[in-house]
């Protein structure tokens, strides 16, 4: 059974409205193929953490920096956020993944943003330590990959300035 049949539409020729928004024969407008293409970006890096930094201070710094990243993307023409998510966790200790799910297993924070107006969803706690692995994954629309990279690296520099000790790894 096709998606159209599941919501009561009769089969129709999608080719006549591929690539744009069109009123379909089954009574609603939607995009088929040819819509905006996503820009996908990922970053994983180690970052130093000042000794004694509290959960609250680290959580506030992460939220502020992620929010600044999203604001920067919007300023450069980003029209839609699929997601900007990531993890801030202790080093992997040989594990292959430090993605957002890793925060549950090793301690640390997971963060997620899916809109310009919504807040940063942040969960977790910092288990301590002077080094973390930061992973950022973004799927956004309306900006080129070099803009996403530049804004992410600017956000990383801001995060390092807020939470790193002078002798922490860069």
XYZ file of N, CA, C and O in Angstrom:
680
model
N 0.857 -1.186 0.000
C 0.000 0.000 0.000
C 0.891 1.234 0.000
O 1.815 1.342 0.783
N 0.622 2.163 -0.885
C 1.429 3.381 -0.970
C 0.993 4.380 0.098
O -0.073 4.261 0.695
N 1.851 5.396 0.311
C 1.505 6.445 1.278
C 0.216 7.132 0.876
O -0.619 7.469 1.716
N 0.025 7.353 -0.425
C -1.197 7.993 -0.892
C -2.420 7.167 -0.581
O -3.455 7.683 -0.172
N -2.308 5.852 -0.760
C -3.439 4.985 -0.459
C -3.737 4.970 1.035
O -4.879 4.897 1.438
N -2.687 5.070 1.871
C -2.914 5.062 3.320
C -3.717 6.277 3.770
O -4.467 6.204 4.709
N -3.534 7.429 3.125
C -4.303 8.591 3.577
C -5.468 8.905 2.638
O -5.980 10.010 2.614
N -5.925 7.886 1.913
C -7.175 8.004 1.173
C -7.094 8.596 -0.210
O -8.112 8.883 -0.827
N -5.919 8.806 -0.733
C -5.799 9.399 -2.069
C -5.787 8.308 -3.125
O -5.333 7.205 -2.893
N -6.275 8.661 -4.279
C -6.174 7.707 -5.375
C -4.798 7.874 -6.029
O -4.196 8.952 -5.963
N -4.281 6.833 -6.639
C -2.973 6.948 -7.293
C -2.996 8.063 -8.336
O -4.003 8.304 -8.990
N -1.866 8.767 -8.473
C -1.785 9.848 -9.440
C -0.364 9.963 -9.976
O 0.549 9.348 -9.450
N -0.204 10.765 -11.006
C 1.078 10.937 -11.662
C 1.889 12.014 -10.949
O 1.627 13.201 -11.076
N 2.900 11.584 -10.171
C 3.743 12.545 -9.455
C 4.622 13.345 -10.394
O 5.054 14.434 -10.059
N 4.889 12.849 -11.579
C 5.785 13.546 -12.508
C 5.259 14.921 -12.884
O 6.029 15.827 -13.154
N 3.960 15.134 -12.852
C 3.449 16.433 -13.290
C 3.731 17.532 -12.282
O 3.637 18.703 -12.606
N 4.089 17.194 -11.045
C 4.418 18.249 -10.084
C 5.722 17.986 -9.352
O 5.948 18.498 -8.283
N 6.617 17.218 -9.936
C 7.935 16.986 -9.345
C 8.726 18.293 -9.370
O 8.743 19.004 -10.351
N 9.365 18.583 -8.238
C 10.249 19.736 -8.172
C 9.608 20.984 -7.630
O 10.272 21.974 -7.409
N 8.372 20.964 -7.340
C 7.756 22.163 -6.793
C 6.549 21.821 -5.965
O 6.102 20.690 -5.918
N 6.046 22.817 -5.301
C 4.858 22.622 -4.505
C 3.662 22.750 -5.415
O 3.568 23.667 -6.213
N 2.761 21.834 -5.321
C 1.622 21.792 -6.217
C 0.433 21.242 -5.456
O 0.594 20.425 -4.558
N -0.734 21.684 -5.831
C -1.951 21.099 -5.264
C -2.120 19.752 -5.925
O -2.243 19.645 -7.133
N -2.070 18.698 -5.137
C -2.197 17.349 -5.676
C -3.657 17.006 -5.879
O -4.550 17.609 -5.288
N -3.877 15.990 -6.691
C -5.234 15.534 -6.930
C -5.907 15.040 -5.661
O -7.119 15.008 -5.582
N -5.108 14.675 -4.660
C -5.703 14.167 -3.440
C -5.910 15.259 -2.391
O -6.124 14.972 -1.234
N -5.860 16.524 -2.807
C -6.381 17.602 -1.988
C -5.440 18.324 -1.048
O -5.900 19.053 -0.187
N -4.139 18.146 -1.158
C -3.264 18.950 -0.323
C -1.979 19.273 -1.073
O -1.605 18.578 -2.006
N -1.345 20.363 -0.665
C -0.112 20.784 -1.316
C 1.075 20.214 -0.555
O 1.071 20.167 0.669
N 2.066 19.750 -1.281
C 3.296 19.300 -0.656
C 4.390 19.204 -1.697
O 4.142 19.260 -2.883
N 5.618 19.082 -1.241
C 6.773 18.954 -2.135
C 7.022 17.495 -2.421
O 6.922 16.653 -1.557
N 7.397 17.266 -3.633
C 7.882 15.941 -3.988
C 9.386 16.084 -4.183
O 10.037 16.732 -3.381
N 9.942 15.542 -5.198
C 11.383 15.596 -5.408
C 11.806 16.986 -5.866
O 11.022 17.761 -6.362
N 13.099 17.292 -5.675
C 13.647 18.527 -6.193
C 13.571 19.699 -5.232
O 13.857 20.814 -5.607
N 13.195 19.473 -3.993
C 13.140 20.539 -3.005
C 14.533 20.952 -2.583
O 15.537 20.504 -3.141
N 14.625 21.796 -1.564
C 15.934 22.253 -1.114
C 16.771 21.075 -0.613
O 16.250 20.140 -0.019
N 18.051 21.146 -0.882
C 18.968 20.084 -0.487
C 19.640 20.452 0.838
O 19.999 21.609 1.054
N 19.847 19.488 1.700
C 20.464 19.777 2.993
C 21.974 19.962 2.880
O 22.615 19.422 1.983
N 22.511 20.718 3.798
C 23.947 20.775 4.016
C 24.199 19.958 5.269
O 23.593 20.214 6.312
N 25.064 18.979 5.160
C 25.369 18.085 6.275
C 26.797 18.369 6.715
O 27.710 18.442 5.893
N 26.996 18.524 8.023
C 28.317 18.851 8.555
C 28.527 18.096 9.858
O 27.592 17.934 10.647
N 29.750 17.646 10.074
C 30.098 16.966 11.318
C 31.483 17.411 11.771
O 32.375 17.635 10.955
N 31.627 17.531 13.078
C 32.903 17.893 13.694
C 33.090 17.035 14.934
O 32.136 16.849 15.707
N 34.286 16.518 15.122
C 34.634 15.837 16.370
C 36.019 16.319 16.755
O 36.944 16.259 15.953
N 36.162 16.791 17.984
C 37.446 17.314 18.436
C 37.558 17.172 19.951
O 36.553 17.096 20.658
N 38.778 17.161 20.425
C 39.015 17.188 21.865
C 39.048 18.639 22.317
O 39.464 19.529 21.578
N 38.622 18.838 23.539
C 38.584 20.190 24.101
C 38.940 20.104 25.577
O 38.521 19.180 26.275
N 39.727 21.045 26.031
C 40.122 21.079 27.432
C 39.023 21.679 28.290
O 38.272 22.545 27.854
N 38.948 21.190 29.515
C 37.949 21.661 30.467
C 38.681 22.106 31.733
O 39.481 21.345 32.298
N 38.422 23.316 32.176
C 39.042 23.817 33.399
C 38.647 22.943 34.585
O 37.484 22.548 34.715
N 39.605 22.612 35.419
C 39.342 21.814 36.615
C 38.330 22.542 37.496
O 38.365 23.765 37.629
N 37.406 21.792 38.051
C 36.436 22.363 38.971
C 35.236 23.022 38.314
O 34.390 23.594 39.007
N 35.130 22.964 37.008
C 33.981 23.557 36.328
C 32.720 22.790 36.717
O 32.684 21.568 36.644
N 31.694 23.494 37.144
C 30.463 22.834 37.604
C 29.586 22.421 36.433
O 29.703 22.948 35.330
N 28.674 21.474 36.700
C 27.677 21.072 35.705
C 26.905 22.278 35.188
O 26.688 22.415 33.983
N 26.467 23.128 36.119
C 25.672 24.292 35.711
C 26.457 25.217 34.789
O 25.952 25.654 33.755
N 27.700 25.505 35.149
C 28.514 26.407 34.328
C 28.795 25.795 32.960
O 28.711 26.480 31.929
N 29.103 24.511 32.919
C 29.376 23.851 31.654
C 28.114 23.758 30.800
O 28.139 24.036 29.601
N 26.999 23.410 31.414
C 25.726 23.348 30.684
C 25.330 24.696 30.119
O 24.875 24.790 28.969
N 25.494 25.748 30.903
C 25.180 27.097 30.418
C 26.089 27.488 29.255
O 25.629 28.074 28.265
N 27.383 27.160 29.353
C 28.318 27.486 28.278
C 27.963 26.720 26.999
O 27.926 27.311 25.912
N 27.670 25.437 27.113
C 27.290 24.641 25.938
C 26.024 25.202 25.290
O 25.973 25.380 24.070
N 25.019 25.472 26.099
C 23.754 26.003 25.563
C 23.968 27.337 24.856
O 23.445 27.554 23.758
N 24.729 28.234 25.467
C 24.967 29.552 24.879
C 25.716 29.442 23.560
O 25.392 30.139 22.588
N 26.691 28.567 23.498
C 27.494 28.436 22.290
C 26.686 27.778 21.169
O 26.759 28.196 20.001
N 25.890 26.769 21.479
C 25.044 26.142 20.464
C 24.018 27.153 19.950
O 23.756 27.253 18.757
N 23.452 27.934 20.857
C 22.495 28.969 20.457
C 23.172 29.993 19.534
O 22.602 30.440 18.545
N 24.422 30.377 19.863
C 25.169 31.321 19.024
C 25.440 30.721 17.642
O 25.370 31.433 16.628
N 25.724 29.439 17.575
C 25.925 28.763 16.294
C 24.665 28.849 15.435
O 24.724 29.223 14.262
N 23.529 28.541 16.025
C 22.256 28.579 15.292
C 21.939 30.005 14.837
O 21.512 30.230 13.694
N 22.179 30.981 15.684
C 21.956 32.381 15.328
C 22.860 32.797 14.169
O 22.429 33.482 13.242
N 24.111 32.367 14.203
C 25.042 32.670 13.119
C 24.604 32.054 11.800
O 24.695 32.688 10.750
N 24.115 30.807 11.854
C 23.625 30.161 10.639
C 22.428 30.922 10.065
O 22.345 31.147 8.855
N 21.529 31.331 10.937
C 20.366 32.091 10.482
C 20.795 33.416 9.848
O 20.283 33.818 8.800
N 21.756 34.081 10.466
C 22.260 35.356 9.946
C 22.842 35.191 8.540
O 22.773 36.096 7.712
N 23.393 34.020 8.243
C 23.988 33.756 6.929
C 23.006 33.157 5.929
O 23.407 32.721 4.857
N 21.715 33.128 6.270
C 20.714 32.706 5.304
C 20.140 31.317 5.489
O 19.374 30.852 4.644
N 20.515 30.638 6.562
C 19.935 29.323 6.820
C 18.421 29.479 6.949
O 17.930 30.333 7.675
N 17.678 28.657 6.202
C 16.217 28.760 6.202
C 15.545 27.725 7.105
O 14.416 27.918 7.539
N 16.230 26.621 7.346
C 15.617 25.532 8.094
C 16.696 24.721 8.779
O 17.754 24.473 8.197
N 16.418 24.313 10.001
C 17.317 23.429 10.740
C 16.676 22.053 10.793
O 15.577 21.902 11.321
N 17.343 21.065 10.202
C 16.917 19.680 10.412
C 17.259 19.317 11.847
O 16.414 18.938 12.639
N 18.530 19.489 12.180
C 18.986 19.423 13.568
C 20.414 19.941 13.659
O 21.161 19.911 12.696
N 20.737 20.430 14.819
C 22.109 20.657 15.241
C 22.175 19.932 16.568
O 21.479 20.292 17.523
N 22.963 18.857 16.617
C 23.014 18.053 17.826
C 24.429 17.599 18.069
O 25.283 17.681 17.190
N 24.645 17.115 19.264
C 25.983 16.628 19.552
C 26.117 16.135 20.967
O 25.147 15.996 21.715
N 27.371 15.880 21.306
C 27.697 15.366 22.629
C 28.984 16.010 23.114
O 29.861 16.363 22.323
N 29.074 16.139 24.413
C 30.254 16.644 25.095
C 30.532 15.617 26.172
O 29.841 15.581 27.200
N 31.486 14.712 25.905
C 31.690 13.543 26.761
C 33.162 13.369 27.093
O 34.033 13.893 26.398
N 33.461 12.580 28.140
C 34.867 12.256 28.408
C 35.466 11.535 27.199
O 34.733 10.947 26.398
N 36.795 11.558 27.057
C 37.426 10.876 25.914
C 36.952 9.434 25.789
O 36.611 8.777 26.768
N 36.967 8.947 24.557
C 36.341 7.673 24.225
C 36.984 6.442 24.850
O 36.361 5.401 24.884
N 38.193 6.514 25.313
C 38.867 5.350 25.886
C 38.819 4.163 24.942
O 38.497 3.045 25.342
N 39.072 4.409 23.679
C 39.090 3.337 22.698
C 37.759 3.086 22.026
O 37.682 2.352 21.062
N 36.674 3.669 22.509
C 35.370 3.473 21.868
C 35.366 4.195 20.525
O 36.016 5.213 20.352
N 34.622 3.674 19.579
C 34.574 4.282 18.257
C 33.605 5.442 18.172
O 33.729 6.285 17.324
N 32.606 5.492 19.043
C 31.570 6.504 18.910
C 31.557 7.455 20.085
O 31.652 7.043 21.226
N 31.455 8.728 19.780
C 31.227 9.724 20.813
C 30.059 10.589 20.385
O 30.032 11.780 20.614
N 29.094 9.990 19.721
C 27.911 10.716 19.272
C 26.990 11.009 20.427
O 27.273 10.689 21.580
N 25.848 11.630 20.156
C 24.915 12.028 21.198
C 24.483 10.900 22.126
O 24.251 11.113 23.297
N 24.416 9.661 21.656
C 24.048 8.547 22.520
C 25.130 8.185 23.514
O 24.881 7.531 24.523
N 26.360 8.606 23.255
C 27.472 8.259 24.138
C 27.348 8.910 25.504
O 27.863 8.393 26.487
N 26.666 10.029 25.599
C 26.540 10.729 26.879
C 25.872 9.840 27.917
O 26.206 9.899 29.100
N 24.948 8.998 27.500
C 24.258 8.125 28.436
C 25.198 7.076 29.015
O 25.102 6.724 30.180
N 26.143 6.570 28.208
C 27.018 5.506 28.657
C 28.242 5.959 29.416
O 28.740 5.240 30.269
N 28.776 7.136 29.141
C 30.031 7.586 29.755
C 29.864 8.822 30.620
O 30.833 9.314 31.167
N 28.700 9.353 30.697
C 28.532 10.640 31.357
C 28.826 11.737 30.358
O 29.351 11.500 29.280
N 28.449 12.940 30.689
C 28.632 14.056 29.771
C 27.289 14.616 29.366
O 26.256 14.292 29.949
N 27.317 15.475 28.378
C 26.107 16.149 27.927
C 25.768 15.769 26.492
O 26.652 15.585 25.665
N 24.486 15.714 26.198
C 23.975 15.629 24.840
C 23.142 16.880 24.620
O 22.440 17.338 25.523
N 23.228 17.467 23.418
C 22.458 18.668 23.113
C 21.802 18.528 21.756
O 22.243 17.765 20.905
N 20.715 19.307 21.560
C 19.948 19.228 20.326
C 19.153 20.521 20.136
O 18.582 21.045 21.085
N 19.125 21.003 18.888
C 18.311 22.154 18.497
C 17.670 21.801 17.163
O 18.344 21.287 16.275
N 16.381 22.094 17.021
C 15.701 21.813 15.759
C 14.960 23.019 15.185
O 14.250 22.877 14.196
N 15.114 24.193 15.799
C 14.467 25.383 15.249
C 15.225 26.632 15.695
O 15.987 26.597 16.652
N 14.973 27.717 14.993
C 15.613 28.975 15.351
C 15.047 29.552 16.639
O 15.741 30.193 17.403
N 13.779 29.346 16.883
C 13.123 29.964 18.032
C 13.158 29.095 19.282
O 13.040 29.584 20.382
N 13.315 27.788 19.111
C 13.327 26.887 20.256
C 14.637 26.961 21.012
O 15.657 27.414 20.498
N 14.599 26.516 22.229
C 15.805 26.493 23.044
C 16.668 25.282 22.732
O 16.317 24.423 21.928
N 17.799 25.222 23.385
C 18.710 24.095 23.257
C 18.267 23.035 24.261
O 18.192 23.303 25.458
N 17.954 21.846 23.767
C 17.653 20.723 24.662
C 18.994 20.164 25.116
O 19.825 19.777 24.309
N 19.200 20.154 26.413
C 20.467 19.711 26.990
C 20.161 18.725 28.099
O 19.327 18.988 28.962
N 20.822 17.584 28.056
C 20.634 16.608 29.126
C 21.981 16.001 29.477
O 22.889 15.950 28.651
N 22.074 15.539 30.703
C 23.291 14.889 31.153
C 23.946 15.634 32.288
O 23.388 16.567 32.862
N 25.138 15.198 32.612
C 25.934 15.798 33.682
C 27.403 15.527 33.381
O 27.745 14.525 32.751
N 28.240 16.426 33.820
C 29.674 16.277 33.583
C 30.283 15.431 34.690
O 30.210 15.792 35.857
N 30.922 14.315 34.337
C 31.491 13.447 35.362
C 32.843 13.926 35.875
O 33.424 13.306 36.763
N 33.343 15.004 35.332
C 34.641 15.524 35.754
C 35.710 15.151 34.751
O 35.511 14.359 33.840
N 36.855 15.759 34.924
C 37.967 15.525 34.007
C 38.366 16.817 33.338
O 37.645 17.813 33.386
N 39.564 16.811 32.743
C 40.082 18.031 32.139
C 40.116 17.973 30.613
O 40.612 18.894 29.977
N 39.577 16.895 30.055
C 39.483 16.779 28.602
C 38.130 16.189 28.242
O 37.629 15.297 28.931
N 37.565 16.685 27.170
C 36.296 16.157 26.669
C 36.405 15.963 25.165
O 37.259 16.568 24.509
N 35.528 15.134 24.654
C 35.398 15.000 23.213
C 34.079 15.659 22.826
O 33.024 15.296 23.343
N 34.149 16.646 21.940
C 32.974 17.354 21.460
C 32.637 16.847 20.064
O 33.498 16.814 19.180
N 31.388 16.444 19.875
C 30.881 16.040 18.566
C 29.713 16.955 18.223
O 28.827 17.160 19.054
N 29.735 17.511 17.022
C 28.634 18.337 16.525
C 28.208 17.770 15.178
O 29.053 17.544 14.300
N 26.916 17.523 15.026
C 26.338 17.073 13.759
C 25.248 18.058 13.375
O 24.389 18.373 14.197
N 25.287 18.526 12.130
C 24.295 19.503 11.680
C 23.722 19.084 10.330
O 24.460 18.654 9.440
N 22.415 19.214 10.216
C 21.723 19.123 8.935
C 20.896 20.395 8.833
O 19.973 20.606 9.630
N 21.281 21.252 7.898
C 20.631 22.560 7.750
C 20.364 22.822 6.275
O 20.939 22.179 5.396
N 19.517 23.801 6.007
C 19.123 24.137 4.641
C 19.338 25.628 4.393
O 19.017 26.447 5.250
N 19.876 25.949 3.212
C 19.988 27.345 2.810
C 21.359 27.963 3.000
O 21.544 29.134 2.685
N 22.314 27.211 3.509
C 23.682 27.712 3.654
C 24.652 26.655 3.141
O 24.384 25.460 3.223
N 25.781 27.124 2.641
C 26.805 26.231 2.105
C 27.613 25.596 3.231
O 27.672 26.119 4.355
N 28.270 24.503 2.917
C 29.064 23.769 3.906
C 30.172 24.638 4.504
O 30.448 24.542 5.708
N 30.791 25.506 3.696
C 31.862 26.334 4.246
C 31.343 27.323 5.284
O 32.041 27.651 6.248
N 30.113 27.777 5.138
C 29.505 28.671 6.133
C 29.218 27.892 7.419
O 29.505 28.369 8.517
N 28.695 26.690 7.286
C 28.412 25.860 8.471
C 29.715 25.565 9.196
O 29.790 25.676 10.424
N 30.750 25.228 8.449
C 32.044 24.949 9.075
C 32.585 26.185 9.795
O 33.036 26.104 10.941
N 32.557 27.331 9.136
C 33.062 28.562 9.730
C 32.313 28.920 11.013
O 32.932 29.251 12.038
N 30.996 28.851 10.973
C 30.198 29.167 12.171
C 30.447 28.155 13.292
O 30.494 28.517 14.462
N 30.626 26.880 12.926
C 30.894 25.857 13.939
C 32.265 26.072 14.571
O 32.414 25.968 15.799
N 33.266 26.396 13.770
C 34.597 26.658 14.313
C 34.618 27.912 15.174
O 35.312 27.963 16.197
N 33.839 28.935 14.797
C 33.709 30.126 15.645
C 33.074 29.748 16.987
O 33.507 30.215 18.042
N 32.036 28.904 16.946
C 31.384 28.457 18.176
C 32.345 27.643 19.035
O 32.381 27.786 20.266
N 33.155 26.802 18.400
C 34.152 26.013 19.127
C 35.158 26.928 19.825
O 35.497 26.711 20.988
N 35.629 27.947 19.131
C 36.573 28.900 19.736
C 35.932 29.600 20.936
O 36.580 29.792 21.973
N 34.660 29.966 20.801
C 33.962 30.605 21.920
C 33.822 29.644 23.099
O 34.029 30.030 24.252
N 33.499 28.392 22.824
C 33.379 27.404 23.893
C 34.720 27.208 24.589
O 34.783 27.193 25.823
N 35.787 27.086 23.821
C 37.123 26.933 24.425
C 37.451 28.128 25.325
O 37.997 27.962 26.406
N 37.130 29.321 24.865
C 37.406 30.523 25.661
C 36.618 30.512 26.974
O 37.101 31.000 27.996
N 35.418 29.935 26.959
C 34.562 29.945 28.145
C 34.905 28.863 29.157
O 34.680 29.039 30.349
N 35.422 27.712 28.686
C 35.544 26.586 29.623
C 36.951 26.035 29.783
O 37.184 25.212 30.675
N 37.899 26.414 28.966
C 39.230 25.804 29.004
C 40.148 26.494 29.982
O 40.064 27.688 30.210
N 41.054 25.689 30.513
C 42.123 26.253 31.327
C 43.285 26.586 30.376
O 43.370 26.034 29.277
N 44.203 27.445 30.788
C 45.310 27.839 29.895
C 46.156 26.645 29.442
O 46.677 26.650 28.351
N 46.277 25.612 30.269
C 47.111 24.479 29.878
C 46.313 23.345 29.220
O 46.831 22.287 28.949
N 45.046 23.583 28.924
C 44.186 22.552 28.331
C 44.534 22.359 26.853
O 45.010 23.279 26.203
N 44.270 21.150 26.321
C 44.557 20.904 24.889
C 43.664 21.751 23.991
O 42.535 22.047 24.324
N 44.222 22.134 22.846
C 43.469 22.890 21.841
C 42.982 21.944 20.830
O 42.997 21.753 19.808
